[in-house]
Structures are given as structure tokens and as C-alpha cells.
Tab-separated table of C-alpha atoms in Angstrom:
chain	number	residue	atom	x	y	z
A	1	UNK	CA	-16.195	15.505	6.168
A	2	UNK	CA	-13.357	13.941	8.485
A	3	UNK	CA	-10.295	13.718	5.954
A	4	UNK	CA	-7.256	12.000	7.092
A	5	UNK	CA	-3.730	12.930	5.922
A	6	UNK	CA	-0.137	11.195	6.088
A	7	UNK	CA	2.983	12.057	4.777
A	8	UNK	CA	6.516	11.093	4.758
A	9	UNK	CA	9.372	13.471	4.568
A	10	UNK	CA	9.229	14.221	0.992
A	11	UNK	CA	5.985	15.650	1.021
A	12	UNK	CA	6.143	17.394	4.551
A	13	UNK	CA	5.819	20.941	3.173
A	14	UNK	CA	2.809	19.647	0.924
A	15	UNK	CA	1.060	18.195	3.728
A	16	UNK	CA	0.989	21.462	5.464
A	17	UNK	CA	0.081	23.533	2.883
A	18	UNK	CA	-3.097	20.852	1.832
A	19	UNK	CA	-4.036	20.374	5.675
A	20	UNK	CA	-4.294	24.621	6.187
A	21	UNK	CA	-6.577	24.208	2.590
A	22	UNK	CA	-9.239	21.161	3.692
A	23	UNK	CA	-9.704	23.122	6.794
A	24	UNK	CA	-10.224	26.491	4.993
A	25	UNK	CA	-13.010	24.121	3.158
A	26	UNK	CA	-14.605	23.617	6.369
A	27	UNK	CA	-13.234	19.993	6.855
A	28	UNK	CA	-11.959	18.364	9.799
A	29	UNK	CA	-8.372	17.067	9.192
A	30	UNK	CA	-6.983	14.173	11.321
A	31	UNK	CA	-3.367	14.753	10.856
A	32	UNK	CA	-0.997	10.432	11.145
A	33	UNK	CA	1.956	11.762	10.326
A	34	UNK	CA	4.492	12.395	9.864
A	35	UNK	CA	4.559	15.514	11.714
A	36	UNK	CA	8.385	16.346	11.121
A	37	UNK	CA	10.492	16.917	7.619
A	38	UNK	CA	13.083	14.272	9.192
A	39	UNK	CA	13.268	10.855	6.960
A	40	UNK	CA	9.836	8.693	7.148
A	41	UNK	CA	8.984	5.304	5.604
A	42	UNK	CA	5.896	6.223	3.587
A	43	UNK	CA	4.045	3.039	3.875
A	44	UNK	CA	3.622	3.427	7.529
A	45	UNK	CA	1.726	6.590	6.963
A	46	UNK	CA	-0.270	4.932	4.001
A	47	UNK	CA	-1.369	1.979	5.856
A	48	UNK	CA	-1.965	4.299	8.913
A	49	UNK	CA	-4.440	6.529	6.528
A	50	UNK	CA	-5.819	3.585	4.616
A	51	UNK	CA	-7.232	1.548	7.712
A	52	UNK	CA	-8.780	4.711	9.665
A	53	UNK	CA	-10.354	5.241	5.416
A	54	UNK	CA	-11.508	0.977	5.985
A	55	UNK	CA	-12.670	1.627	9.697
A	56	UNK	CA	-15.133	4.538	9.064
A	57	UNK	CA	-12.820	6.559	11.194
A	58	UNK	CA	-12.441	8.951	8.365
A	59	UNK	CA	-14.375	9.751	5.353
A	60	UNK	CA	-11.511	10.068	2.909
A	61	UNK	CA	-7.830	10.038	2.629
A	62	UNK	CA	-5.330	12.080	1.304
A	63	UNK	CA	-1.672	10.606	1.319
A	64	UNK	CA	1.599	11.891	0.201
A	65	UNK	CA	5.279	11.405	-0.702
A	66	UNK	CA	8.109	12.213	-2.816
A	67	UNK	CA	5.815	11.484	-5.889
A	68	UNK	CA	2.548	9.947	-4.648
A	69	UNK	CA	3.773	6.382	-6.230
A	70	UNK	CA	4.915	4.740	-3.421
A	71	UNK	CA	2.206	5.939	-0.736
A	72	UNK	CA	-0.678	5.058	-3.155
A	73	UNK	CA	0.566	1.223	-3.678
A	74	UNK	CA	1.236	1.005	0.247
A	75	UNK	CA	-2.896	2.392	0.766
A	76	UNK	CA	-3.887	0.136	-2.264
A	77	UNK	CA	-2.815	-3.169	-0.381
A	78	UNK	CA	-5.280	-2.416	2.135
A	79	UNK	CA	-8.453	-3.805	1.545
A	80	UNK	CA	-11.443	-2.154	0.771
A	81	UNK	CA	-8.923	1.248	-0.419
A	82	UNK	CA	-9.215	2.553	-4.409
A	83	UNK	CA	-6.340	5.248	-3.678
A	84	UNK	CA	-5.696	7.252	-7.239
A	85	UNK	CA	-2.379	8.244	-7.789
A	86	UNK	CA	-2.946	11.554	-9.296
A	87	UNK	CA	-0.698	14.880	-10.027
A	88	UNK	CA	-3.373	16.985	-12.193
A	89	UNK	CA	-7.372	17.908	-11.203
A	90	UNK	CA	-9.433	16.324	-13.998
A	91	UNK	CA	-8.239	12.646	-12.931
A	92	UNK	CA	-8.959	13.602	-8.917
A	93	UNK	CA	-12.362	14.208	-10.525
A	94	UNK	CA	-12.343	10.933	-12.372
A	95	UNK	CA	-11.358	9.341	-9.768
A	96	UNK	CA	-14.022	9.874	-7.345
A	97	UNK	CA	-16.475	9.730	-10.293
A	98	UNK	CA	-15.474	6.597	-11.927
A	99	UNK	CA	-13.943	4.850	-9.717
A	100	UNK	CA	-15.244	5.668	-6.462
A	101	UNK	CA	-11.571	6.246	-4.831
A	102	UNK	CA	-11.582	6.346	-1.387
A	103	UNK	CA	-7.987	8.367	-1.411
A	104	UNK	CA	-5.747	10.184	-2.990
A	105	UNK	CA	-2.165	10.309	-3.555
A	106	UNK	CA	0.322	13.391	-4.513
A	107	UNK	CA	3.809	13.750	-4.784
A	108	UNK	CA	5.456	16.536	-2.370
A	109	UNK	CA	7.937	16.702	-5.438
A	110	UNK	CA	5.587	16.551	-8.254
A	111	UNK	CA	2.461	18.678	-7.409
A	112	UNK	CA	3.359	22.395	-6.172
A	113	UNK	CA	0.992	23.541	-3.342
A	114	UNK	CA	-1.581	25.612	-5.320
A	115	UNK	CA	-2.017	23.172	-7.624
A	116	UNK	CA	-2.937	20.327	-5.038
A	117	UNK	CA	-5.212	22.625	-3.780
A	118	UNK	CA	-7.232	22.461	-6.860
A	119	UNK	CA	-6.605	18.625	-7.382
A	120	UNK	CA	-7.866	18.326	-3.456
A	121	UNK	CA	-11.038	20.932	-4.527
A	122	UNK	CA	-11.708	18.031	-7.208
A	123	UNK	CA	-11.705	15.256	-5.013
A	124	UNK	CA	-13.810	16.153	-2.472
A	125	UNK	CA	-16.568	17.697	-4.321
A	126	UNK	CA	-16.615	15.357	-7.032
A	127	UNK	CA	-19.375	12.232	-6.500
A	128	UNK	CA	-19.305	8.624	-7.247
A	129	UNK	CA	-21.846	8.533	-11.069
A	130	UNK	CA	-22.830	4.931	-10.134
A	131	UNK	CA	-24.339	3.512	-12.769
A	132	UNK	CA	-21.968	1.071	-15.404
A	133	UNK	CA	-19.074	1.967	-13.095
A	134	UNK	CA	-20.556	0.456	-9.983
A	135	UNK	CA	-20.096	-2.983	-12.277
A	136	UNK	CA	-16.849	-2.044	-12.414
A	137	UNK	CA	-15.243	-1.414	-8.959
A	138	UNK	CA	-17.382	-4.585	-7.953
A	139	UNK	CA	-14.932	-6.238	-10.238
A	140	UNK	CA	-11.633	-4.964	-8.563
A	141	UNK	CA	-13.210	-5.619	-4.702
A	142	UNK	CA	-13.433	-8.968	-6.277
A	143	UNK	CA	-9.827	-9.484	-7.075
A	144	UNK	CA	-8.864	-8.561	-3.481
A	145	UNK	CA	-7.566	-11.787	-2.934
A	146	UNK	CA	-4.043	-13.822	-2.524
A	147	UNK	CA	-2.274	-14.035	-6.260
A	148	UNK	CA	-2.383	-16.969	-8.340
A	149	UNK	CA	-1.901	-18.105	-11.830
A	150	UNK	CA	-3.476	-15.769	-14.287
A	151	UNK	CA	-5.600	-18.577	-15.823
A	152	UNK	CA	-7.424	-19.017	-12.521
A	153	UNK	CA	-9.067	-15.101	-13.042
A	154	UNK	CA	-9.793	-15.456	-16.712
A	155	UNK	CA	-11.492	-12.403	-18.400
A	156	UNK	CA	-15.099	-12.014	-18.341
A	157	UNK	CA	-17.362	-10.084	-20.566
């Protein structure tokens, strides 16, 4: 698989250390940046990820920043992108299981490096079960849309 990374500052030293993992796995890694530990506006290197993820250019993302937060809401407002903001393995399994994410997001300052190697392991082994969750996610692509009052999305069962 082609796995695309970003970063900003705060998770420069995790970037490294997951990039040197996903290409022990055998993966190609195309590296947007940041490529420095100097200061870095993480939703740059979200969006950056999330469109190649949209474009086919890559087959999955992995995004990072001082806790994962803030570069998983800047890939989420891309659309067509179900980044999970995750910090432990069993919900980077979930993720790709239930939910079909298309990326992931760790925090530099959250997840130490072995650890997101194992949360990373998770991710890209784990496969979309189909099934009732396909339902599901057909749900969310339908909200990609321009907000509104909450009465004009009323709950279905």
C-alpha cells in the first residue's frame, strides 16, 4: 500500500519513528510534511494528506500533531475522509472495521513511538466488515453537506 503521512511540529519525532515502521512493513510512504521540528500549522498537513487519501494518490493516511485532535478535524472537513482520532490499538482496529476510516490521527504528545507502531499494525491490517456498518458510513457521506438547522436532518430509523 502507498500510505501518506503529515505532521506538524509536535509530532515531528513521531512521524519519523512511524514512517521508518510502515516501511519496515513493506509499505511505500509518501512523506507532505512537515519535514522539520520548526513550528507548523497542522491543518496544512491534514488537508495536504486528506486530498492525496480523496484523489487515489494514496491508499491511506496517517496524520499527526501535538495530540491527533486538531489534524483529524482539519482531514475530516475534507470530503470523502473518515479520519479516527485514536491513541490506543483496539479503536485503530475499529476504526477500519466499523467505520471504514480512510486515516488516522495520533498525537506526537500522547502516543509514545512503540505504541503507534502497534496502533499503525492495527490499522493497516484491519478490513472494512461491511455488512450493517456499510448502512452506516452511507449515513455520514450523506451529511457531507453545508450546515443548517437541525430540524432539516431529522433522525431516521
Amino acid at each position: 500500500m502507498r500510505i501518506g503521512l503529515g505532521n506538524d511540529h509536535g509530532a515531528y519525532a513521531l512521524k519519523v519513528a512511524v514512517m521508518a515502521h510502515v516501511e519496515e512493513l513493506g509499505h511505500e510512504v509518501v512523506d507532505f510534511g512537515t519535514h522539520t521540528p520548526d513550528r507548523a500549522d497542522y491543518p496544512d498537513y491534514g488537508h495536504r494528506v486528506a486530498h492525496a487519501v480523496v484523489a487515489g494518490e494514496v491508499d491511506r493516511g496517517i496524520v499527526m500533531c501535538g495530540t491527533g485532535i486538531g489534524i483529524g478535524i482539519a482531514a475530516n472537513k475534507v470530503a470523502g475522509i473518515r479520519c479516527a482520532i485514536v491513541s490506543e490499538p483496539y479503536s485503530a482496529r475499529l476504526s477500519r472495521q466499523h467505520n471504514d476510516a480512510n486515516m488516522l490521527a495520533m498525537g506526537g504528545r500522547i502516543v509514545a513511538p512503540e505504541y503507534a507502531a502497534m496502533i499503525v499494525d492495527e490499522f493497516l491490517t484491519a478490513t472494512f466488515e461491511g455488512g450493517r456498518h456499510a448502512g452506516r458510513i452511507a449515513k455520514i457521506e450523506d451529511v457531507t453537506e453545508p450546515a443548517g438547522p437541525a430540524a432539516s436532518h431529522p433522525a431516521k430509523s
